[in-house]
Amino acid sequence: MIDMYSPLPLGRIALANRFVMAPMTRARANADGTPGPLAAEYYGQRAAVGLIVTEGIQPSDDGQGYPATPGIYTDAHVAGWREVTSAIHARGGRVFFQLMHAGRMSHPDNTPHRRQGVAPSEIAPGEQIFTLGGMKDIPVPRALEASEIPVVIDEYRHAARRAVDAGADGVEIHGIAYLIHQFLALSANTRTDGYGGSLANRARFAIEVAQAIVAEIGADRTGIRLSPGFTGMGLSHGDEGPALYRYLVDALESLGLAYLHIVHYGDEGILRDLRSRWHQALILNRPERSRDDIGSDVVAGFAELESYGQMTLANPDLLERLKADAPLNAADPGTYFGTSPAGYAVGYTDYPAAG
Ligand SMILES: Cc1cc2nc3c(=O)[nH]c(=O)nc-3n(C[C@H](O)[C@H](O)[C@H](O)COP(=O)(O)O)c2cc1C
């Protein structure tokens, strides 16, 4: 019987079980974007899940949106991340790096070069963002010139190579809320060139990023995270959402990516539709899923893997607790980010194991 504790081949690796640690920004990187001093311990503690997807990692200076997020584009980044991957592999775990370019969800206070974010079009999200000086309005982004788009795609390609250099088993392209999603969304993309207008044009950037990474490190080491039901951060697709995601998922499927990671909100119909189109592994994240519901999608054969964010953040020994029917620690949102008043260490590596 397939259950959460069954192994699964994924691309060129094998996962010990069906639990995935969902990507979670923790804002604890050093000033140069290398992982902070406890990052290897934090991820190593959680390596019993079948697959860890790291926090979002920027592929370039432009890609940074929030303070103290890590990068993967310099030699120092690679050296720092190698300690993290070594700690995970030493415990038999596997890890994909999540490549996250924040696009317009950024602020000059948060980028290393102090410039505003870049985006498909000059449209602000109409939101505020955390900075070390408090919450601030997000300024109107600078629209990427047509000639710059291949450069940004090449940043993703380069970051994927550097991730593998650092020992990552693969990369996950972050396709929700940030730059890639901003290209997809009608509300954020009013371009009149080949990257805006029709849904095929709006999907082009996502597909070209995936193609570049596949050419660099292989489809079997490339996954993508999407959320057809996500409507935050000023993003909307009008009534084109289902058609857009069908088109996009078909294109990504034909590239042979290792997995599709869906964060599911709302309509079950589009989820079932995308599942039927996707023949590789599906990782399903159902936000705030209850403990009693763990495994239901895997047991039903609907998803190959299920991802858990806050439960994994708060329970370094999540699998042991579930097997022993032991109570779970509750996650503390006040310490999610190392930039909070509680500081770096609290709420990171000090969640207790049971017993
Ligand atoms: C502190 C925190 C940081 C997050 N950062 C990211 C991120 O960097 N990339 C991403 O794709 N999702 C991010 N998420 C979303 C989670 O991956 C996940 O989808 C969400 O927490 C819902 O799942 P859960 O109920 O199992 O936690 C974050 C969530 C939390 C709580």
Short mmCIF file of C-alpha atoms and ligand atoms in Angstrom, two decimals:
data_model
loop_
_atom_site.label_atom_id
_atom_site.label_comp_id
_atom_site.label_asym_id
_atom_site.label_seq_id
_atom_site.Cartn_x
_atom_site.Cartn_y
_atom_site.Cartn_z
CA MET A 1 0.00 0.00 0.00
CA ILE A 2 1.20 3.51 -0.82
CA ASP A 3 1.36 5.59 2.34
CA MET A 4 3.33 8.60 3.55
CA TYR A 5 6.19 6.36 4.63
CA SER A 6 6.71 4.70 1.22
CA PRO A 7 9.82 5.62 -0.77
CA LEU A 8 9.59 7.38 -4.13
CA PRO A 9 12.07 7.75 -7.00
CA LEU A 10 12.27 11.42 -8.06
CA GLY A 11 14.36 12.19 -11.11
CA ARG A 12 17.85 10.86 -10.42
CA ILE A 13 17.34 10.51 -6.64
CA ALA A 14 15.18 8.41 -4.34
CA LEU A 15 13.13 9.94 -1.53
CA ALA A 16 12.75 7.97 1.70
CA ASN A 17 9.12 8.99 2.20
CA ARG A 18 6.34 11.23 0.90
CA PHE A 19 6.77 14.16 3.30
CA VAL A 20 8.13 17.39 1.83
CA MET A 21 9.22 20.36 3.91
CA ALA A 22 7.54 23.29 2.16
CA PRO A 23 9.75 26.27 1.29
CA MET A 24 9.79 28.88 4.05
CA THR A 25 11.60 32.20 4.08
CA ARG A 26 13.26 32.60 7.47
CA ALA A 27 15.22 35.86 6.90
CA ARG A 28 18.31 34.77 8.77
CA ALA A 29 21.02 35.13 6.11
CA ASN A 30 24.29 36.95 6.68
CA ALA A 31 24.69 40.45 5.23
CA ASP A 32 26.36 39.06 2.08
CA GLY A 33 23.47 36.66 1.40
CA THR A 34 25.24 33.52 2.63
CA PRO A 35 23.17 31.25 4.89
CA GLY A 36 23.42 32.27 8.54
CA PRO A 37 25.33 30.41 11.26
CA LEU A 38 22.52 28.03 12.27
CA ALA A 39 21.10 27.28 8.81
CA ALA A 40 22.88 23.90 8.47
CA GLU A 41 21.65 22.84 11.90
CA TYR A 42 18.07 24.00 11.18
CA TYR A 43 17.81 22.11 7.90
CA GLY A 44 19.79 19.12 9.22
CA GLN A 45 17.33 18.73 12.10
CA ARG A 46 14.52 18.33 9.58
CA ALA A 47 16.26 15.97 7.13
CA ALA A 48 14.04 12.96 7.94
CA VAL A 49 11.38 14.27 5.57
CA GLY A 50 11.71 12.76 2.10
CA LEU A 51 12.53 16.13 0.53
CA ILE A 52 13.38 19.56 1.88
CA VAL A 53 12.58 22.52 -0.34
CA THR A 54 14.59 25.43 1.00
CA GLU A 55 13.39 28.93 1.67
CA GLY A 56 13.19 31.16 -1.42
CA ILE A 57 16.72 32.05 -2.59
CA GLN A 58 17.37 35.01 -4.89
CA PRO A 59 19.32 34.40 -8.11
CA SER A 60 20.66 37.97 -8.27
CA ASP A 61 20.79 41.32 -6.47
CA ASP A 62 17.63 42.38 -8.32
CA GLY A 63 15.89 39.23 -7.11
CA GLN A 64 15.96 40.15 -3.44
CA GLY A 65 12.67 41.33 -1.97
CA TYR A 66 12.99 41.10 1.79
CA PRO A 67 15.79 41.76 4.27
CA ALA A 68 18.16 38.91 5.21
CA THR A 69 17.08 36.44 2.54
CA PRO A 70 19.88 34.30 1.10
CA GLY A 71 21.29 34.24 -2.43
CA ILE A 72 22.84 31.59 -4.65
CA TYR A 73 24.98 33.46 -7.18
CA THR A 74 28.41 34.12 -5.61
CA ASP A 75 31.22 31.78 -4.59
CA ALA A 76 30.56 32.71 -0.95
CA HIS A 77 26.90 31.71 -1.33
CA VAL A 78 27.94 28.35 -2.79
CA ALA A 79 30.36 27.71 0.07
CA GLY A 80 27.71 28.62 2.65
CA TRP A 81 25.03 26.46 1.09
CA ARG A 82 27.43 23.52 0.80
CA GLU A 83 27.39 23.28 4.60
CA VAL A 84 23.60 23.10 4.51
CA THR A 85 23.43 20.40 1.84
CA SER A 86 26.16 18.40 3.63
CA ALA A 87 24.17 18.48 6.88
CA ILE A 88 21.03 17.28 5.07
CA HIS A 89 22.81 14.55 3.09
CA ALA A 90 24.69 13.32 6.17
CA ARG A 91 21.29 12.47 7.65
CA GLY A 92 20.06 10.77 4.50
CA GLY A 93 17.89 13.67 3.38
CA ARG A 94 17.41 15.33 0.00
CA VAL A 95 17.12 19.00 -0.87
CA PHE A 96 15.95 21.22 -3.72
CA PHE A 97 16.78 24.94 -3.59
CA GLN A 98 13.83 27.22 -4.25
CA LEU A 99 14.82 29.94 -6.74
CA MET A 100 12.82 33.04 -5.93
CA HIS A 101 13.11 36.33 -7.82
CA ALA A 102 10.88 38.77 -5.94
CA GLY A 103 10.27 41.06 -8.93
CA ARG A 104 8.15 44.02 -7.85
CA MET A 105 7.66 42.67 -4.29
CA SER A 106 10.76 44.52 -3.18
CA HIS A 107 12.00 47.81 -1.81
CA PRO A 108 15.23 49.79 -2.30
CA ASP A 109 15.86 49.42 1.45
CA ASN A 110 15.96 45.63 0.99
CA THR A 111 18.14 45.17 -2.12
CA PRO A 112 21.95 45.08 -1.92
CA HIS A 113 22.21 47.80 -4.61
CA ARG A 114 19.39 49.92 -3.10
CA ARG A 115 17.44 49.99 -6.34
CA GLN A 116 13.72 49.45 -6.77
CA GLY A 117 12.43 46.09 -7.97
CA VAL A 118 12.01 45.08 -11.59
CA ALA A 119 8.79 43.72 -13.05
CA PRO A 120 6.99 43.10 -16.34
CA SER A 121 5.26 46.51 -16.12
CA GLU A 122 5.32 49.71 -14.09
CA ILE A 123 2.49 48.67 -11.80
CA ALA A 124 2.91 48.70 -8.04
CA PRO A 125 1.25 45.87 -6.13
CA GLY A 126 -0.56 48.36 -3.87
CA GLU A 127 0.89 46.79 -0.75
CA GLN A 128 3.41 47.48 1.95
CA ILE A 129 6.55 45.45 2.60
CA PHE A 130 8.69 44.78 5.64
CA THR A 131 11.99 46.67 5.77
CA LEU A 132 14.43 47.10 8.64
CA GLY A 133 12.97 50.61 8.96
CA GLY A 134 9.43 49.26 9.39
CA MET A 135 6.59 48.61 6.94
CA LYS A 136 6.84 50.77 3.80
CA ASP A 137 4.79 51.27 0.65
CA ILE A 138 6.15 49.25 -2.26
CA PRO A 139 7.23 51.70 -4.97
CA VAL A 140 6.32 51.43 -8.62
CA PRO A 141 8.75 48.88 -10.10
CA ARG A 142 10.95 49.47 -13.11
CA ALA A 143 9.66 47.61 -16.16
CA LEU A 144 12.19 45.23 -17.68
CA GLU A 145 13.36 46.22 -21.15
CA ALA A 146 12.86 43.50 -23.75
CA SER A 147 16.64 43.20 -23.97
CA GLU A 148 16.88 42.54 -20.23
CA ILE A 149 14.54 39.55 -20.16
CA PRO A 150 17.14 37.08 -21.49
CA VAL A 151 19.54 38.45 -18.87
CA VAL A 152 17.09 37.69 -16.05
CA ILE A 153 16.45 34.22 -17.46
CA ASP A 154 20.20 33.70 -17.50
CA GLU A 155 20.34 34.67 -13.81
CA TYR A 156 17.99 31.79 -13.06
CA ARG A 157 20.11 29.44 -15.17
CA HIS A 158 23.28 30.55 -13.40
CA ALA A 159 21.67 30.19 -9.97
CA ALA A 160 20.57 26.64 -10.83
CA ARG A 161 24.14 25.76 -11.76
CA ARG A 162 25.45 27.31 -8.54
CA ALA A 163 22.83 25.39 -6.54
CA VAL A 164 24.12 22.12 -7.98
CA ASP A 165 27.69 23.31 -7.29
CA ALA A 166 26.61 23.75 -3.66
CA GLY A 167 25.33 20.17 -3.48
CA ALA A 168 21.62 20.71 -4.10
CA ASP A 169 19.77 17.70 -5.51
CA GLY A 170 17.81 20.08 -7.72
CA VAL A 171 15.98 23.40 -7.83
CA GLU A 172 12.37 24.44 -7.53
CA ILE A 173 11.29 27.44 -9.60
CA HIS A 174 9.08 29.67 -7.45
CA GLY A 175 6.11 30.48 -9.64
CA ILE A 176 3.81 32.07 -7.06
CA ALA A 177 3.41 35.74 -6.11
CA TYR A 178 6.82 36.91 -7.33
CA LEU A 179 8.41 37.69 -10.70
CA ILE A 180 7.17 34.65 -12.62
CA HIS A 181 3.63 35.07 -11.36
CA GLN A 182 3.80 38.81 -12.11
CA PHE A 183 4.40 37.92 -15.77
CA LEU A 184 1.46 35.48 -15.69
CA ALA A 185 -1.01 37.92 -14.14
CA LEU A 186 -3.15 40.28 -16.21
CA SER A 187 -3.13 42.75 -13.31
CA ALA A 188 0.67 43.04 -13.25
CA ASN A 189 1.61 42.54 -16.89
CA THR A 190 0.48 45.02 -19.54
CA ARG A 191 3.43 44.46 -21.88
CA THR A 192 2.85 44.70 -25.60
CA ASP A 193 5.85 42.59 -26.65
CA GLY A 194 6.15 38.80 -26.78
CA TYR A 195 5.91 38.56 -22.97
CA GLY A 196 2.53 40.23 -22.51
CA GLY A 197 -0.98 40.23 -23.94
CA SER A 198 -2.18 36.71 -24.80
CA LEU A 199 -1.99 34.02 -22.16
CA ALA A 200 0.67 32.25 -24.22
CA ASN A 201 2.75 35.42 -24.16
CA ARG A 202 2.28 35.87 -20.41
CA ALA A 203 3.33 32.25 -19.82
CA ARG A 204 6.42 32.65 -22.01
CA PHE A 205 8.71 33.96 -19.27
CA ALA A 206 7.91 31.04 -16.93
CA ILE A 207 8.44 28.52 -19.71
CA GLU A 208 11.73 30.09 -20.86
CA VAL A 209 13.05 30.12 -17.28
CA ALA A 210 12.20 26.42 -17.00
CA GLN A 211 13.78 25.66 -20.40
CA ALA A 212 16.99 27.45 -19.43
CA ILE A 213 17.27 25.57 -16.14
CA VAL A 214 16.46 22.24 -17.78
CA ALA A 215 19.19 22.85 -20.36
CA GLU A 216 21.65 23.66 -17.58
CA ILE A 217 21.02 20.98 -14.93
CA GLY A 218 18.45 18.59 -16.44
CA ALA A 219 14.69 18.23 -16.24
CA ASP A 220 15.09 15.50 -13.64
CA ARG A 221 16.58 18.07 -11.26
CA THR A 222 14.02 20.79 -11.93
CA GLY A 223 10.65 21.31 -10.23
CA ILE A 224 8.21 24.23 -10.21
CA ARG A 225 5.77 25.63 -7.67
CA LEU A 226 2.48 27.14 -8.89
CA SER A 227 -0.80 28.18 -7.34
CA PRO A 228 -3.73 28.71 -9.72
CA GLY A 229 -5.94 29.84 -6.83
CA PHE A 230 -3.55 32.42 -5.34
CA THR A 231 -4.93 35.96 -5.53
CA GLY A 232 -2.75 37.91 -3.08
CA MET A 233 -0.15 40.61 -3.75
CA GLY A 234 -2.29 42.40 -6.31
CA LEU A 235 -2.30 39.47 -8.77
CA SER A 236 -5.31 38.38 -10.78
CA HIS A 237 -5.98 36.63 -14.09
CA GLY A 238 -9.51 37.81 -14.76
CA ASP A 239 -11.46 34.77 -15.92
CA GLU A 240 -8.47 33.40 -17.85
CA GLY A 241 -6.88 31.62 -14.86
CA PRO A 242 -7.87 28.02 -15.63
CA ALA A 243 -6.96 28.33 -19.32
CA LEU A 244 -3.64 29.97 -18.48
CA TYR A 245 -2.65 27.27 -16.01
CA ARG A 246 -3.73 24.48 -18.35
CA TYR A 247 -1.53 25.96 -21.07
CA LEU A 248 1.40 26.50 -18.71
CA VAL A 249 1.22 23.07 -17.09
CA ASP A 250 1.03 21.37 -20.49
CA ALA A 251 4.17 23.20 -21.61
CA LEU A 252 6.04 22.35 -18.40
CA GLU A 253 4.88 18.73 -18.57
CA SER A 254 6.36 18.41 -22.05
CA LEU A 255 9.73 19.59 -20.69
CA GLY A 256 9.70 16.56 -18.38
CA LEU A 257 10.20 18.43 -15.11
CA ALA A 258 10.73 16.24 -12.05
CA TYR A 259 7.74 17.62 -10.22
CA LEU A 260 4.93 20.14 -10.02
CA HIS A 261 4.34 21.59 -6.54
CA ILE A 262 0.88 23.07 -6.19
CA VAL A 263 -0.26 25.28 -3.34
CA HIS A 264 -3.98 24.75 -3.53
CA TYR A 265 -6.63 27.36 -2.73
CA GLY A 266 -10.24 27.25 -3.77
CA ASP A 267 -11.62 25.34 -6.71
CA GLU A 268 -11.01 21.60 -6.62
CA GLY A 269 -11.92 21.35 -10.33
CA ILE A 270 -8.81 23.10 -11.67
CA LEU A 271 -6.67 20.98 -9.34
CA ARG A 272 -8.15 17.76 -10.75
CA ASP A 273 -7.74 19.06 -14.27
CA LEU A 274 -4.05 19.90 -13.76
CA ARG A 275 -3.42 16.53 -12.09
CA SER A 276 -4.83 14.73 -15.11
CA ARG A 277 -2.44 16.66 -17.38
CA TRP A 278 0.67 16.08 -15.23
CA HIS A 279 2.35 12.69 -15.46
CA GLN A 280 5.41 13.30 -13.30
CA ALA A 281 5.35 13.65 -9.51
CA LEU A 282 2.85 16.05 -7.95
CA ILE A 283 3.59 17.65 -4.57
CA LEU A 284 0.43 19.01 -3.03
CA ASN A 285 0.34 21.71 -0.37
CA ARG A 286 -3.04 22.29 1.19
CA PRO A 287 -2.47 25.26 3.49
CA GLU A 288 -3.35 24.68 7.14
CA ARG A 289 -4.09 21.00 6.50
CA SER A 290 -5.07 19.29 9.73
CA ARG A 291 -3.08 16.50 11.27
CA ASP A 292 -5.94 14.06 10.71
CA ASP A 293 -5.83 14.80 6.99
CA ILE A 294 -2.11 14.05 6.54
CA GLY A 295 -1.63 11.46 3.83
CA SER A 296 -5.11 11.66 2.36
CA ASP A 297 -3.95 12.77 -1.09
CA VAL A 298 -1.13 10.23 -1.23
CA VAL A 299 -3.32 7.35 -0.05
CA ALA A 300 -5.95 8.33 -2.60
CA GLY A 301 -3.26 8.25 -5.30
CA PHE A 302 -3.99 11.87 -6.14
CA ALA A 303 -0.55 13.27 -5.23
CA GLU A 304 2.79 11.50 -4.91
CA LEU A 305 4.00 13.84 -2.17
CA GLU A 306 2.47 16.23 0.38
CA SER A 307 4.28 19.30 1.66
CA TYR A 308 4.04 20.77 5.12
CA GLY A 309 5.38 24.19 6.09
CA GLN A 310 4.56 25.31 9.59
CA MET A 311 4.32 21.76 10.99
CA THR A 312 7.87 21.04 9.83
CA LEU A 313 9.13 24.42 10.99
CA ALA A 314 7.86 23.74 14.53
CA ASN A 315 8.62 20.02 14.73
CA PRO A 316 12.17 19.00 13.84
CA ASP A 317 11.09 15.40 14.60
CA LEU A 318 7.75 15.63 12.76
CA LEU A 319 7.74 12.05 11.43
CA GLU A 320 8.63 10.51 14.79
CA ARG A 321 5.88 12.49 16.48
CA LEU A 322 3.31 11.44 13.91
CA LYS A 323 4.32 7.78 14.15
CA ALA A 324 4.18 7.90 17.97
CA ASP A 325 0.91 9.83 17.95
CA ALA A 326 2.72 12.43 20.09
CA PRO A 327 1.47 16.02 20.32
CA LEU A 328 2.90 18.57 17.89
CA ASN A 329 4.60 21.84 18.80
CA ALA A 330 2.65 24.86 17.53
CA ALA A 331 4.58 27.20 15.22
CA ASP A 332 5.19 30.72 16.57
CA PRO A 333 4.56 33.32 13.84
CA GLY A 334 6.37 35.93 15.96
CA THR A 335 9.69 34.21 15.22
CA TYR A 336 9.17 33.16 11.61
CA PHE A 337 11.62 35.80 10.44
CA GLY A 338 15.05 36.42 11.98
CA THR A 339 14.46 40.12 11.44
CA SER A 340 11.74 40.07 14.14
CA PRO A 341 12.52 41.52 17.58
CA ALA A 342 13.17 38.01 18.95
CA GLY A 343 16.27 37.87 16.76
CA TYR A 344 18.06 35.14 14.89
CA ALA A 345 18.19 32.03 17.07
CA VAL A 346 14.80 31.96 18.79
CA GLY A 347 12.19 29.94 16.92
CA TYR A 348 14.75 28.49 14.52
CA THR A 349 16.78 25.60 15.90
CA ASP A 350 15.27 25.54 19.40
CA TYR A 351 11.91 23.87 18.78
CA PRO A 352 12.15 20.82 21.06
CA ALA A 353 12.02 17.22 19.93
CA ALA A 354 9.47 15.09 21.78
CA GLY A 355 10.70 13.37 24.93
C1 LIG B 1 7.29 31.74 7.50
C2 LIG B 1 6.84 31.29 6.13
C3 LIG B 1 7.63 31.59 5.05
C4 LIG B 1 7.25 31.16 3.76
N1 LIG B 1 8.10 31.40 2.71
C5 LIG B 1 7.83 30.82 1.50
C6 LIG B 1 8.79 30.86 0.46
O1 LIG B 1 9.92 31.38 0.60
N2 LIG B 1 8.46 30.28 -0.71
C7 LIG B 1 7.24 29.67 -0.92
O2 LIG B 1 6.97 29.14 -1.99
N3 LIG B 1 6.31 29.62 0.07
C8 LIG B 1 6.59 30.14 1.28
N4 LIG B 1 5.69 30.00 2.30
C9 LIG B 1 4.45 29.22 2.09
C10 LIG B 1 4.62 27.77 2.56
O3 LIG B 1 5.53 27.05 1.73
C11 LIG B 1 3.30 27.00 2.59
O4 LIG B 1 2.76 26.92 1.30
C12 LIG B 1 2.29 27.64 3.53
O5 LIG B 1 2.88 27.88 4.81
C13 LIG B 1 1.03 26.77 3.74
O6 LIG B 1 1.39 25.45 4.15
P1 LIG B 1 1.37 24.98 5.69
O7 LIG B 1 -0.03 25.21 6.21
O8 LIG B 1 1.75 23.54 5.66
O9 LIG B 1 2.37 25.82 6.45
C14 LIG B 1 6.03 30.46 3.59
C15 LIG B 1 5.22 30.19 4.70
C16 LIG B 1 5.63 30.58 5.96
C17 LIG B 1 4.78 30.20 7.15
#
